[in-house]
CSV table of C-alpha atoms in Angstrom, one decimal:
chain,number,residue,atom,x,y,z
A,1,MET,CA,107.2,101.7,94.0
A,2,SER,CA,110.7,101.0,95.2
A,3,GLY,CA,111.6,97.3,95.3
A,4,VAL,CA,109.0,96.3,92.7
A,5,GLN,CA,110.1,94.7,89.5
A,6,GLU,CA,108.9,96.8,86.5
A,7,ALA,CA,109.0,96.6,82.8
A,8,ILE,CA,107.7,98.9,80.1
A,9,ARG,CA,106.1,97.1,77.1
A,10,ASP,CA,103.2,97.1,74.7
A,11,VAL,CA,100.2,95.1,76.0
A,12,PRO,CA,96.9,94.2,74.3
A,13,ILE,CA,94.2,96.7,75.4
A,14,ALA,CA,91.4,94.2,75.1
A,15,GLU,CA,93.0,91.9,77.6
A,16,LEU,CA,93.3,94.5,80.4
A,17,ASP,CA,91.3,93.7,83.5
A,18,ARG,CA,89.6,97.0,84.6
A,19,ARG,CA,88.4,95.9,88.0
A,20,PHE,CA,89.6,99.2,89.6
A,21,GLU,CA,87.9,101.5,87.1
A,22,ALA,CA,84.8,102.0,89.4
A,23,LEU,CA,87.1,103.6,91.9
A,24,ARG,CA,87.9,106.5,89.5
A,25,LEU,CA,85.6,109.2,88.2
A,26,PRO,CA,85.2,109.3,84.4
A,27,GLY,CA,86.1,113.0,84.0
A,28,THR,CA,84.0,115.6,82.3
A,29,PRO,CA,83.2,115.4,78.6
A,30,ALA,CA,85.5,118.4,78.0
A,31,LYS,CA,88.4,116.8,79.7
A,32,ARG,CA,87.9,113.5,77.8
A,33,ALA,CA,87.7,115.5,74.5
A,34,ALA,CA,90.9,117.3,75.4
A,35,LEU,CA,92.7,114.0,76.2
A,36,ARG,CA,91.4,112.5,73.0
A,37,ALA,CA,92.7,115.5,71.0
A,38,ALA,CA,96.1,115.2,72.7
A,39,LEU,CA,96.3,111.5,72.0
A,40,GLU,CA,95.4,112.1,68.4
A,41,ALA,CA,98.0,114.9,68.0
A,42,ASP,CA,100.9,113.5,70.0
A,43,GLY,CA,100.1,109.8,70.7
A,44,GLN,CA,100.5,108.2,74.0
A,45,GLN,CA,103.1,110.1,76.0
A,46,GLN,CA,103.0,108.2,79.3
A,47,PRO,CA,102.6,104.5,79.9
A,48,VAL,CA,99.6,103.3,81.8
A,49,LEU,CA,100.2,101.3,85.0
A,50,VAL,CA,99.2,97.6,85.1
A,51,SER,CA,99.9,94.9,87.6
A,52,ASP,CA,100.7,91.3,86.8
A,53,GLY,CA,100.9,90.3,90.5
A,54,LEU,CA,97.3,90.2,91.6
A,55,GLU,CA,96.6,86.5,90.7
A,56,ALA,CA,98.9,84.0,89.1
A,57,GLY,CA,98.1,83.4,85.4
A,58,GLN,CA,95.4,86.2,85.3
A,59,ALA,CA,95.2,89.1,82.8
A,60,LEU,CA,97.1,92.3,83.5
A,61,VAL,CA,95.1,94.5,85.8
A,62,LEU,CA,94.9,98.2,84.9
A,63,VAL,CA,95.8,100.4,87.9
A,64,ASP,CA,96.1,103.8,86.2
A,65,GLY,CA,95.3,105.0,82.7
A,66,PHE,CA,91.6,104.2,82.4
A,67,LYS,CA,90.7,107.2,80.2
A,68,ARG,CA,93.8,106.8,78.0
A,69,SER,CA,93.2,103.1,77.4
A,70,ALA,CA,89.5,103.6,76.7
A,71,LEU,CA,90.1,106.4,74.2
A,72,LEU,CA,92.9,104.5,72.5
A,73,GLU,CA,90.8,101.4,72.2
A,74,ALA,CA,87.9,103.5,70.8
A,75,ALA,CA,90.3,104.9,68.2
A,76,GLY,CA,91.1,101.4,67.0
A,77,HIS,CA,94.5,100.8,68.8
A,78,GLU,CA,95.0,97.2,69.8
A,79,GLU,CA,98.0,97.8,72.1
A,80,ILE,CA,99.0,100.3,74.7
A,81,LEU,CA,102.3,101.2,76.2
A,82,ALA,CA,102.3,100.0,79.8
A,83,ARG,CA,104.5,100.0,82.9
A,84,VAL,CA,104.0,96.5,84.2
A,85,ALA,CA,104.7,96.0,87.9
A,86,SER,CA,104.1,93.0,90.2
A,87,LEU,CA,101.7,94.5,92.7
A,88,ASP,CA,99.3,92.7,95.0
A,89,SER,CA,95.8,94.2,95.4
A,90,VAL,CA,96.7,96.4,98.3
A,91,ALA,CA,99.8,97.8,96.6
A,92,ALA,CA,97.8,98.3,93.4
A,93,LEU,CA,95.2,100.3,95.3
A,94,LEU,CA,97.9,102.4,97.0
A,95,ALA,CA,99.5,103.0,93.5
A,96,LEU,CA,96.1,104.1,92.2
A,97,LEU,CA,95.9,106.7,94.9
A,98,ALA,CA,99.4,107.9,94.1
A,99,SER,CA,98.6,108.3,90.4
A,100,ASN,CA,98.3,111.7,89.0
A,101,GLY,CA,94.6,111.7,88.2
A,102,GLY,CA,94.9,114.7,86.0
A,103,ARG,CA,97.9,116.4,87.6
A,104,ARG,CA,96.3,117.2,90.9
A,105,GLY,CA,95.7,113.7,92.2
A,106,PRO,CA,92.6,111.7,92.7
A,107,ALA,CA,89.4,113.5,93.8
A,108,ASP,CA,88.3,113.2,97.4
A,109,LEU,CA,85.5,110.9,96.4
A,110,GLU,CA,88.0,108.6,94.5
A,111,GLU,CA,90.2,108.6,97.6
A,112,GLY,CA,87.3,107.6,99.7
A,113,TRP,CA,86.3,104.7,97.5
A,114,VAL,CA,89.9,103.4,97.6
A,115,VAL,CA,90.1,103.8,101.4
A,116,GLN,CA,86.8,102.1,101.8
A,117,THR,CA,88.0,99.2,99.6
A,118,LEU,CA,91.2,98.8,101.6
A,119,ARG,CA,89.2,98.6,104.8
A,120,ASP,CA,86.2,96.5,103.7
A,121,GLU,CA,87.8,94.2,101.1
A,122,HIS,CA,91.3,93.9,102.4
A,123,GLY,CA,90.7,94.2,106.2
A,124,LEU,CA,93.1,97.1,106.8
A,125,THR,CA,92.4,99.2,109.8
A,126,GLN,CA,92.1,103.0,109.5
A,127,THR,CA,95.5,103.3,111.3
A,128,GLU,CA,97.1,100.8,108.9
A,129,ILE,CA,95.7,102.7,105.9
A,130,ALA,CA,96.9,106.0,107.3
A,131,SER,CA,100.4,104.6,107.8
A,132,ARG,CA,100.6,103.0,104.3
A,133,LEU,CA,99.4,106.3,102.7
A,134,ARG,CA,101.6,108.4,105.0
A,135,ARG,CA,98.5,110.3,106.0
A,136,HIS,CA,97.1,111.2,109.4
A,137,LYS,CA,94.3,108.8,110.6
A,138,THR,CA,91.9,111.8,110.6
A,139,TRP,CA,92.4,112.0,106.8
A,140,VAL,CA,91.3,108.4,106.5
A,141,CYS,CA,88.3,109.0,108.7
A,142,ARG,CA,87.2,112.0,106.6
A,143,ARG,CA,87.5,110.0,103.4
A,144,LEU,CA,85.4,107.1,104.9
A,145,LYS,CA,82.9,109.6,106.2
A,146,LEU,CA,82.5,111.1,102.8
A,147,VAL,CA,81.7,107.8,101.0
A,148,THR,CA,79.6,106.4,103.8
A,149,GLN,CA,77.4,109.5,104.3
A,150,LEU,CA,77.1,110.7,100.7
A,151,GLU,CA,74.0,109.1,99.1
A,152,ARG,CA,74.8,106.1,96.9
A,153,GLN,CA,72.8,107.7,94.0
A,154,VAL,CA,75.0,110.8,94.1
A,155,GLN,CA,78.1,108.6,94.0
A,156,ASP,CA,76.7,106.5,91.1
A,157,ASP,CA,75.8,109.7,89.2
A,158,GLY,CA,79.5,110.7,89.5
A,159,ARG,CA,80.7,107.4,88.1
A,160,ARG,CA,78.5,107.7,85.0
A,161,GLN,CA,80.0,109.2,81.8
A,162,ASP,CA,78.0,112.0,80.2
């Protein structure tokens, strides 16, 4: 995120806007349990990413760190260490795709949801999306095909936590 002003600070978990959470999979119960155990043993090791640039005067929007923030809140923490950046909606979605998503990156389905959002809600063409993501336009087409042809019920089942 070169050229973007950033600050690392504690922010109230309850005030985080989680509008992008539906674009991420919740993870398996085993992975959530492992993350919970790591947070209990070692505390928060990496800041979450939030944006303060989506709308003037609005709450901070969580971009990456949905599982960590939910687990810390459930454990009674009121604040979370966050990297606060001034990102607009498109830049926030691009940053969401660049997030580690469990070391290997977001799943294909998550990538598809973000690409579809960039196209449908932000009016970007497939070529523009490919350019901004430094991907080939066929990659964008494959991600869109995945989310447009995969039954909605299957996608909704993937979004639910067990």
